[in-house]
Coordinates of C-alpha atoms and ligand atoms in Angstrom, one line a residue:
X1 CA 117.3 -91.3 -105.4
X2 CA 117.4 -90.5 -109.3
X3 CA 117.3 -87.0 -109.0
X4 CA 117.2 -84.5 -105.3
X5 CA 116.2 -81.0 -106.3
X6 CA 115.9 -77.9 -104.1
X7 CA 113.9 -75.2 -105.4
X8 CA 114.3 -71.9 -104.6
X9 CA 111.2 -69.4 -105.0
X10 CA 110.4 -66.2 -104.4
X11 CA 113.3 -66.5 -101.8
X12 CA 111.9 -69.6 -100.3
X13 CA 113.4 -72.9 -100.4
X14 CA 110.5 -75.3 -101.0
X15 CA 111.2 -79.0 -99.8
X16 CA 113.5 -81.2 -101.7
X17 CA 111.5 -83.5 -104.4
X18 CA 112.6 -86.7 -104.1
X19 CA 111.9 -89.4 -107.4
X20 CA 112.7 -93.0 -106.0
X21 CA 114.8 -94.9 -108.1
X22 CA 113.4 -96.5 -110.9
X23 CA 110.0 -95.3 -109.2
X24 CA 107.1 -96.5 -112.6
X25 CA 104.2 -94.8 -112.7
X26 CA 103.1 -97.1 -115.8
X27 CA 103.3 -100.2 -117.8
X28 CA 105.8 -100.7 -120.7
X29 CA 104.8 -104.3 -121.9
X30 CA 108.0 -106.1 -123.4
X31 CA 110.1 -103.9 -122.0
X32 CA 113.1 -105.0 -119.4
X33 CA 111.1 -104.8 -115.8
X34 CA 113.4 -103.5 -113.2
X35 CA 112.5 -104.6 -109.2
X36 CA 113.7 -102.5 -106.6
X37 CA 117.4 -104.0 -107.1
X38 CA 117.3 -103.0 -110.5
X39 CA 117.1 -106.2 -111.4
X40 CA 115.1 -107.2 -114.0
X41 CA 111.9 -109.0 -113.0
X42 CA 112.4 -113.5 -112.9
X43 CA 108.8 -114.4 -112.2
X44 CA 107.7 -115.7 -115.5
X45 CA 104.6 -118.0 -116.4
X46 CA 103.5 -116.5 -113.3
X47 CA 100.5 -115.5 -111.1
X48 CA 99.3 -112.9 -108.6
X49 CA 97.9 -113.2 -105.7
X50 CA 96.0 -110.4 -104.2
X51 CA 96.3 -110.4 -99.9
X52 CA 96.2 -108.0 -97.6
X53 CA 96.8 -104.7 -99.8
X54 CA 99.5 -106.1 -101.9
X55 CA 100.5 -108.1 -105.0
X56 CA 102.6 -110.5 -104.9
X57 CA 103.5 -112.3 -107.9
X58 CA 105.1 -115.7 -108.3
X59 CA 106.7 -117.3 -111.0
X60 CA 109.9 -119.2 -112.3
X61 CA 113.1 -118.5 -111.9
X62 CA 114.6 -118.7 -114.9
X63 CA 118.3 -118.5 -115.3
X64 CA 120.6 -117.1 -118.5
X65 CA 120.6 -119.3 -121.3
X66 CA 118.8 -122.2 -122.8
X67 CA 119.3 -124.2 -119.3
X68 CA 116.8 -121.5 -118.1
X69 CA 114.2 -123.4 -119.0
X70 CA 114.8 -125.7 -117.0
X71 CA 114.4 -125.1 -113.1
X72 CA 117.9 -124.1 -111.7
X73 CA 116.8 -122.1 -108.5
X74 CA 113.0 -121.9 -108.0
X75 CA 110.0 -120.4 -107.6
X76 CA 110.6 -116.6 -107.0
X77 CA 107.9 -114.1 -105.2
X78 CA 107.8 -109.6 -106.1
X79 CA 105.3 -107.4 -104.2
X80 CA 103.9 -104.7 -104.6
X81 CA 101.5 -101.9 -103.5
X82 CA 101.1 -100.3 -107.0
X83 CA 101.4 -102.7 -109.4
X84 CA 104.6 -101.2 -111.1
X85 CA 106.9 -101.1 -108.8
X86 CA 108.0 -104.4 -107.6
X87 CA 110.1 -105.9 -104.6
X88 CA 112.3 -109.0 -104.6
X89 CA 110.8 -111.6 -101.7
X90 CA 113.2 -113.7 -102.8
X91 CA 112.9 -117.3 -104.2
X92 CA 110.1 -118.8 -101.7
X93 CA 110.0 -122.4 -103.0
X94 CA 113.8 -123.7 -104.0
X95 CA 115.0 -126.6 -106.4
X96 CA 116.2 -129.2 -104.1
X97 CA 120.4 -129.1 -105.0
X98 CA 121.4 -132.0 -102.6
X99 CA 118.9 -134.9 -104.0
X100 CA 119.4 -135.6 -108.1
X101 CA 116.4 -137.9 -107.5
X102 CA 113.4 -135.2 -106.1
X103 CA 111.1 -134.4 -107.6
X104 CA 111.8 -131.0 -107.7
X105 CA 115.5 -131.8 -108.6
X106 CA 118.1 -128.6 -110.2
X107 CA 117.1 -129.6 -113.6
X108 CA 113.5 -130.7 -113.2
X109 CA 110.8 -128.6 -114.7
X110 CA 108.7 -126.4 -112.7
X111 CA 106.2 -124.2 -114.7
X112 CA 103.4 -121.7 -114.1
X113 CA 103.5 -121.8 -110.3
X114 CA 100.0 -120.3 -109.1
X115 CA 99.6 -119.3 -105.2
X116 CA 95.7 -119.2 -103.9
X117 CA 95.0 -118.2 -99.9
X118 CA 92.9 -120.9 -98.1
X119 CA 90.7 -118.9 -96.0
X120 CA 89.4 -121.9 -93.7
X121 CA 93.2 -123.1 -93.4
X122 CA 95.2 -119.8 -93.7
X123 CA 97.6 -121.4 -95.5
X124 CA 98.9 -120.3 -99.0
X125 CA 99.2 -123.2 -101.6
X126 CA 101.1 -123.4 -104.7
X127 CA 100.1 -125.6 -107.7
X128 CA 102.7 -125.7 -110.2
X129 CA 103.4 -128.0 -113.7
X130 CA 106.2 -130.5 -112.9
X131 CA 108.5 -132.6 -115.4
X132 CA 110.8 -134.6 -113.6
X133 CA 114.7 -134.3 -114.8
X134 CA 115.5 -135.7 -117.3
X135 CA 111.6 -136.5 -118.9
X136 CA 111.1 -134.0 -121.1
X137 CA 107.5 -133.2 -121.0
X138 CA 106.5 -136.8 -120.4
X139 CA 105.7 -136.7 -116.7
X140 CA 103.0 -134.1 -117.1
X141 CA 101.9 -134.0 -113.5
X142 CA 101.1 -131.4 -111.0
X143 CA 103.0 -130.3 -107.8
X144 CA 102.0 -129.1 -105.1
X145 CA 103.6 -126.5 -102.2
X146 CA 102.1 -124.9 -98.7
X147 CA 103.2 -122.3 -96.7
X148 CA 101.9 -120.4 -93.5
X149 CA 103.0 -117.0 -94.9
X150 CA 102.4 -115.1 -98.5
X151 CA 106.5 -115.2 -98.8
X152 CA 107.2 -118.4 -97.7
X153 CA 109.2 -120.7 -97.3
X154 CA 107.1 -123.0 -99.2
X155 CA 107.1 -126.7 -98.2
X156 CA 106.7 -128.9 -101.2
X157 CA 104.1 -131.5 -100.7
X158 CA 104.6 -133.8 -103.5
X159 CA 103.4 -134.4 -106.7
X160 CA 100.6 -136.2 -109.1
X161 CA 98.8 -136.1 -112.2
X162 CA 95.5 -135.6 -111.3
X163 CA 91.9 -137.2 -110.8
X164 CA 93.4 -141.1 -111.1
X165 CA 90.5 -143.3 -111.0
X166 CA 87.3 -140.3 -111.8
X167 CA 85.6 -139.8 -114.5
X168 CA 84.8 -135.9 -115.7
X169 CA 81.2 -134.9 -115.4
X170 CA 80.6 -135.2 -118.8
X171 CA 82.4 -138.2 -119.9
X172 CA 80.2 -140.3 -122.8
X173 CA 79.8 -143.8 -122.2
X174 CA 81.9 -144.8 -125.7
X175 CA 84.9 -142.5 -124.3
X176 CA 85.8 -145.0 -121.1
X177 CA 87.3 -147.6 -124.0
X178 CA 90.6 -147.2 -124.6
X179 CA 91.3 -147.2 -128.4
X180 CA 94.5 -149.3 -129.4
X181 CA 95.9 -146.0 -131.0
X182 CA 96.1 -144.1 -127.3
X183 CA 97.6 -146.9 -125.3
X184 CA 100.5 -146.7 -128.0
X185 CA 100.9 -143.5 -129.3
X186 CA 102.3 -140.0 -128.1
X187 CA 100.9 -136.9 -128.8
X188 CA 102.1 -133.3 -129.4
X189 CA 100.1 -130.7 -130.5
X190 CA 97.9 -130.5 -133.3
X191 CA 99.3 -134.1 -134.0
X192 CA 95.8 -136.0 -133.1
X193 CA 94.2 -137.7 -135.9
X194 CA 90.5 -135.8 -137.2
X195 CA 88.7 -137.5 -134.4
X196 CA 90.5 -137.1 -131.1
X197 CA 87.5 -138.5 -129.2
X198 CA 88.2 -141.8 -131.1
X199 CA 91.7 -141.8 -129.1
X200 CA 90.2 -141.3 -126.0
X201 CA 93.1 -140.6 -123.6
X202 CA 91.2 -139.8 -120.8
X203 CA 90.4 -143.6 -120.7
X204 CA 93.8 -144.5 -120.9
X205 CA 94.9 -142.3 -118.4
X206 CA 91.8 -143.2 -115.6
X207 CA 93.8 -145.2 -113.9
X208 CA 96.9 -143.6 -112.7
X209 CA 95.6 -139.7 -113.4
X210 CA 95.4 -137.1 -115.9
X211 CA 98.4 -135.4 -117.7
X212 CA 99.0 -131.9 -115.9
X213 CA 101.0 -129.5 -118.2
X214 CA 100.0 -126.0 -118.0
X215 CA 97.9 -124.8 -115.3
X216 CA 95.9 -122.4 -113.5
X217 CA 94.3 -121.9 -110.1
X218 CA 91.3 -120.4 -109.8
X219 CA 89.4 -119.0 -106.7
X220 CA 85.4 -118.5 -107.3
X221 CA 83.4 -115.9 -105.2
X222 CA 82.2 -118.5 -102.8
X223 CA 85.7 -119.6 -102.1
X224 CA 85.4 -123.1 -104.4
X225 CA 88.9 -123.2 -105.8
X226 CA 89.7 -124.5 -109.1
X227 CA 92.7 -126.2 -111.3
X228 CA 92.6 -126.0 -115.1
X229 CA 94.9 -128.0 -116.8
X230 CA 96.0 -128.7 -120.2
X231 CA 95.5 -132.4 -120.3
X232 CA 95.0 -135.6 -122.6
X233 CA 98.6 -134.5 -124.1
X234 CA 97.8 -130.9 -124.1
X235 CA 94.6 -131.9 -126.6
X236 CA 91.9 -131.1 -124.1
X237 CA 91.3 -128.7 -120.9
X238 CA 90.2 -130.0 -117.9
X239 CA 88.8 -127.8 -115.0
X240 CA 89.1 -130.0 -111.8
X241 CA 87.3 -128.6 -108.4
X242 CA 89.8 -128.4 -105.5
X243 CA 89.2 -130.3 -102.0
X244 CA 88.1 -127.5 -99.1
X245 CA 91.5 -127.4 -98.2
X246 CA 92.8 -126.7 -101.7
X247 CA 95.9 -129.2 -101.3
X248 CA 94.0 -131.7 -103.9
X249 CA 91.5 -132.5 -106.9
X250 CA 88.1 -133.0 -105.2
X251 CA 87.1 -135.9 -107.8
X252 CA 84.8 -133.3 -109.5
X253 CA 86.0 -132.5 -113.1
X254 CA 85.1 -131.5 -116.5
X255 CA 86.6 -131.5 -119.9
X256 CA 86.8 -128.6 -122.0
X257 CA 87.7 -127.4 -125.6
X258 CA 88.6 -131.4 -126.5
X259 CA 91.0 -132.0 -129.4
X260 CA 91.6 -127.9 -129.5
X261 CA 94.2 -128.0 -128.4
X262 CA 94.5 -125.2 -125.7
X263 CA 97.2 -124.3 -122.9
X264 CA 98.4 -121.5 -121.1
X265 CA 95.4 -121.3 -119.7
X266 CA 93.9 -117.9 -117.6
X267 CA 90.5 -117.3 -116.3
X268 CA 88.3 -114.2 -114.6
X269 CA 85.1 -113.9 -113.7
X270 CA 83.1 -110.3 -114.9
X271 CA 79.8 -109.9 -114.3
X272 CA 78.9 -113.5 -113.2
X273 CA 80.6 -114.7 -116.1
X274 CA 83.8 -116.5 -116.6
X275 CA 86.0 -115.7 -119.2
X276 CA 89.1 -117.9 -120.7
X277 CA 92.0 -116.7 -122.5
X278 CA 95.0 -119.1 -123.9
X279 CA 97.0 -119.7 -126.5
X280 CA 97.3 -123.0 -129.7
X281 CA 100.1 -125.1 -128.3
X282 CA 103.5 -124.3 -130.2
X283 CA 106.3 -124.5 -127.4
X284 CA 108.5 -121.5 -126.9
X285 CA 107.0 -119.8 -130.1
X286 CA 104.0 -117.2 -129.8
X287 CA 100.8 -117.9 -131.3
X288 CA 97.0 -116.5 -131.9
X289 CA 95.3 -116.5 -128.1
X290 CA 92.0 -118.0 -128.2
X291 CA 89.5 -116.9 -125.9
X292 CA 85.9 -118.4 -124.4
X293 CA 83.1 -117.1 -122.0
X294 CA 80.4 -119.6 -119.8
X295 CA 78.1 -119.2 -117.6
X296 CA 79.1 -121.5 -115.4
X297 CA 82.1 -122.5 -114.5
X298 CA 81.2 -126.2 -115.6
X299 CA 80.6 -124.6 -119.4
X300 CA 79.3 -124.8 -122.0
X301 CA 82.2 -122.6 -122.4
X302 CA 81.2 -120.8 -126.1
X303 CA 84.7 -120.1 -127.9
X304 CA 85.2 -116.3 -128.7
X305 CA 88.2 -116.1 -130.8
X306 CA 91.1 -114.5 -130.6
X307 CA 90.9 -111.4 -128.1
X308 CA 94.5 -110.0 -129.3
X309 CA 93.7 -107.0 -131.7
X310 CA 95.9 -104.8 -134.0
X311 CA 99.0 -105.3 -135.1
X312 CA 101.0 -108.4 -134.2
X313 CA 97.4 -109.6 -132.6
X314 CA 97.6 -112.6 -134.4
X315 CA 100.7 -113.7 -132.8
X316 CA 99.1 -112.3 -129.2
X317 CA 101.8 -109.2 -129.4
X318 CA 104.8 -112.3 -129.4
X319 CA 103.8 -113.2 -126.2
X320 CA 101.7 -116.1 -124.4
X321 CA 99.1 -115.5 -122.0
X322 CA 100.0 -116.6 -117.9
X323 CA 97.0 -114.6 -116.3
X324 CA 94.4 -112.5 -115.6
X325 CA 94.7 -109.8 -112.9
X326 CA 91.9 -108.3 -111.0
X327 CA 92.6 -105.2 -110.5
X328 CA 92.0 -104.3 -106.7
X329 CA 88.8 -101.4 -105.9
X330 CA 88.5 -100.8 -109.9
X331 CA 85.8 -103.3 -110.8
X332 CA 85.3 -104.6 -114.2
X333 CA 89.3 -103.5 -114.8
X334 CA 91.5 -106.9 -115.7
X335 CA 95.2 -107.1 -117.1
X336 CA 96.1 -109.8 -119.2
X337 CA 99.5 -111.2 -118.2
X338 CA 101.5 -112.5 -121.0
X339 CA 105.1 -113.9 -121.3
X340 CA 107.2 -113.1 -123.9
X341 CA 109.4 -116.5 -124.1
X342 CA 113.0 -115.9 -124.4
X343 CA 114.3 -119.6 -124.8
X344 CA 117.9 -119.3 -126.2
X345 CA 117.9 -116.7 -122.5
X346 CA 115.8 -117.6 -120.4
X347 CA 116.1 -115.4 -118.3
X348 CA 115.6 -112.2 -120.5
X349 CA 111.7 -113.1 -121.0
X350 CA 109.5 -110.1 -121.3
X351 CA 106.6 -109.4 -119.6
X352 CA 103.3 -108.2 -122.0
X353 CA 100.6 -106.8 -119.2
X354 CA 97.8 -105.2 -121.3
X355 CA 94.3 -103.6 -120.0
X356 CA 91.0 -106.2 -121.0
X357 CA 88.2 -104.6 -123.0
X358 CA 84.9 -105.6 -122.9
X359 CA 83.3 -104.8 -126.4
X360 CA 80.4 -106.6 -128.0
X361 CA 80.1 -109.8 -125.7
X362 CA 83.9 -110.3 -126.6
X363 CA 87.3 -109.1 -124.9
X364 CA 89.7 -107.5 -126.9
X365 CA 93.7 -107.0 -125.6
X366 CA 95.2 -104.3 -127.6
X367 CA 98.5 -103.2 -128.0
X368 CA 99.5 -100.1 -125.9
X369 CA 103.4 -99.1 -125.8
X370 CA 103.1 -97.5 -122.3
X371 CA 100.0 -97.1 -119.8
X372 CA 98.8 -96.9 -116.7
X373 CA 95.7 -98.4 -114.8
X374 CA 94.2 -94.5 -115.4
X375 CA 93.1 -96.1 -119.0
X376 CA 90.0 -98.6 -116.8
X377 CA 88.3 -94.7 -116.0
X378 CA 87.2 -93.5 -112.4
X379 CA 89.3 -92.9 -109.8
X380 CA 90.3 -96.4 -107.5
X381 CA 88.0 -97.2 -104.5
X382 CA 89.7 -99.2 -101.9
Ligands
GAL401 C1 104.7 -123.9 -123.9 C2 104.1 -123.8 -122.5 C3 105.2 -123.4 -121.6 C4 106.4 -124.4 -121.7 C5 106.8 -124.5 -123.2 C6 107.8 -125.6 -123.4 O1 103.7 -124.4 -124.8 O2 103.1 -122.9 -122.5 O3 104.8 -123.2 -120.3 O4 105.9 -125.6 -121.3 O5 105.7 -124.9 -124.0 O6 108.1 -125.8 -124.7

């Protein structure tokens, strides 16, 4: 309890009013995040999922110091009722300590872990970005992680880089070469020569799969899932359908934004229209978010600009966009989720949760210092 007070009135002592530690009652983006330990917040490049009445975020662990970007512990899990106040579920998908040589090794990389609910299987299934120890950013392959329960434990599956051996939807005929230049070269961003169809990675990669780095799941309204993931050495997007089960690609893709660039990626859907927000590709270091709306999920997807406004906009507040939250019973009300990268301390990365505007046929994030889900209007209908 912060504070117990008795009040005595008019002779009459009224029932103590209780504050709950820490209890929030609004956001304060950038701001140390306390859960109900007191403990700041270690979900980051995270996700919510929305089941049975509560939140539960999931995101990485990230330990003190530069190691922290590497995965030491896991994949940790808050909930909540409220969306401010937060409690620790614990880490529900651990780094394997005893085998140097898993996949999911201490030391591996395990980033932007998304949880969807299968309703056909009732199982809950993580998709995460996965670097193998010791690779750098070279293995670029998506893992995968099940569990029967929201909190876990979640049993890791394995891992891939997806759609080996399938061409996207709108692949051109020219782009199934491979040009000398891809089988040879690496890529990192904004390092593709003026014509990055000319390199055409997605041919060189056909075989064994498509590099995975950051990712996203999506669920559509008629329970199709989704997995975007910035491929092709982060140059181009791909949005990959997921099998009925969600545990794999279904062999149905397209490509997206190619040669832009694009990763971090998010995406709602308003209206019957899906919107994308993500960021240029700069590591560790903030840069302008871009933003796109379609009409289907397939595109075209018609590029929108950057939805950060105000001050510091242009660097996306310092932050980096993770996801999109529906807010539950207030429809039309979304919260960008952001992380503000700490990568000399891992561990002391910020959160940046800002309300979505619709103005004009754009969105628009704007800096707000503290605020509350009061600022989407009307009173919440559950
Ligand atoms: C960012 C990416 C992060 C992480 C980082 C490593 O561009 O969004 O998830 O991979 O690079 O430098």
């Amino acid at each position: 309890m912060r504070h117990v007070t008795a009040l005595l009135c008019a002779g009459v002592v009224l029932l103590p009013l209780a504050v709950v530690a820490g209890e929030r009652r609004s956001f304060r983006p950038g701001e140390r995040w306390p859960d109900d330990q007191g403990v700041h917040i270690n979900a980051h490049g995270g996700g919510i999922l929305d089941f049975e009445g509560r939140y539960y975020w999931f995101g990485e662990h990230k330990v003190a110091g530069e190691i922290g970007n590497t995965a030491q512990v896991g994949v940790h899990c808050y909930s909540s009722a409220d969306l401010y106040n937060w409690r620790d579920e614990g880490v529900v998908l651990p780094v394997v300590k005893e085998d140097p040589d898993h996949d999911i090794a201490v030391g591996s990389v395990i980033e932007r872990p998304k949880v969807i609910r299968n309703p056909k299987t009732g199982k809950f299934v993580m998709w995460f970005h996965l670097e193998r120890k010791g690779t750098g950013y070279r293995t670029a392959r998506s893992g995968v992680a099940v569990a029967d329960h929201v909190t876990g434990p979640y049993t890791y599956r394995g891992s891939f880089r997806p759609n080996a051996g399938v061409w996207p939807r709108n692949i051109r005929p020219e782009q199934k070469v491979t040009a000398e230049v891809a089988a040879t070269h690496s890529f990192s961003g904004g390092d593709l020569p003026d014509d990055p169809d000319r390199l055409n990675l997605i041919a060189r990669d056909h075989e064994g799969g498509q590099m995975a780095r950051d990712q996203t799941l999506f669920v559509d309204d008629d329970g199709a899932a989704y997995h975007l993931y910035a491929s092709e050495e982060n140059s181009t997007l791909h949005i990959s359908r997921l099998t009925d089960d969600y545990l794999a690609p279904a062999g149905d893709y397209v490509r997206v934004f190619p040669g832009r660039f694009m990763e971090a990626p998010a995406i709602f859907k308003h209206d019957g229209r899906y919107y994308f927000i993500g960021s240029g590709c700069t590591g560790w270091a903030p840069n302008a978010a871009r933003s796109a709306v379609a009409d289907s999920i397939w595109g075209p997807w018609e590029e929108l600009g950057n939805p950060a406004v105000g001050p510091d906009g242009a660097l996306t507040f310092h932050s980096q966009s993770t996801y999109v939250l529906a807010v539950r019973g207030r429809p039309g009300a979304f919260i960008f989720m952001g992380d503000r990268w700490r990568p000399k301390d891992a561990i002391d990365g910020r959160y940046i949760w800002l309300p979505i505007r619709f103005r004009n046929d754009r969105i628009e994030i704007e800096w707000a210092e503290d605020w509350d889900l009061g600022v989407f209007g009307g009173a919440e209908s559950r």
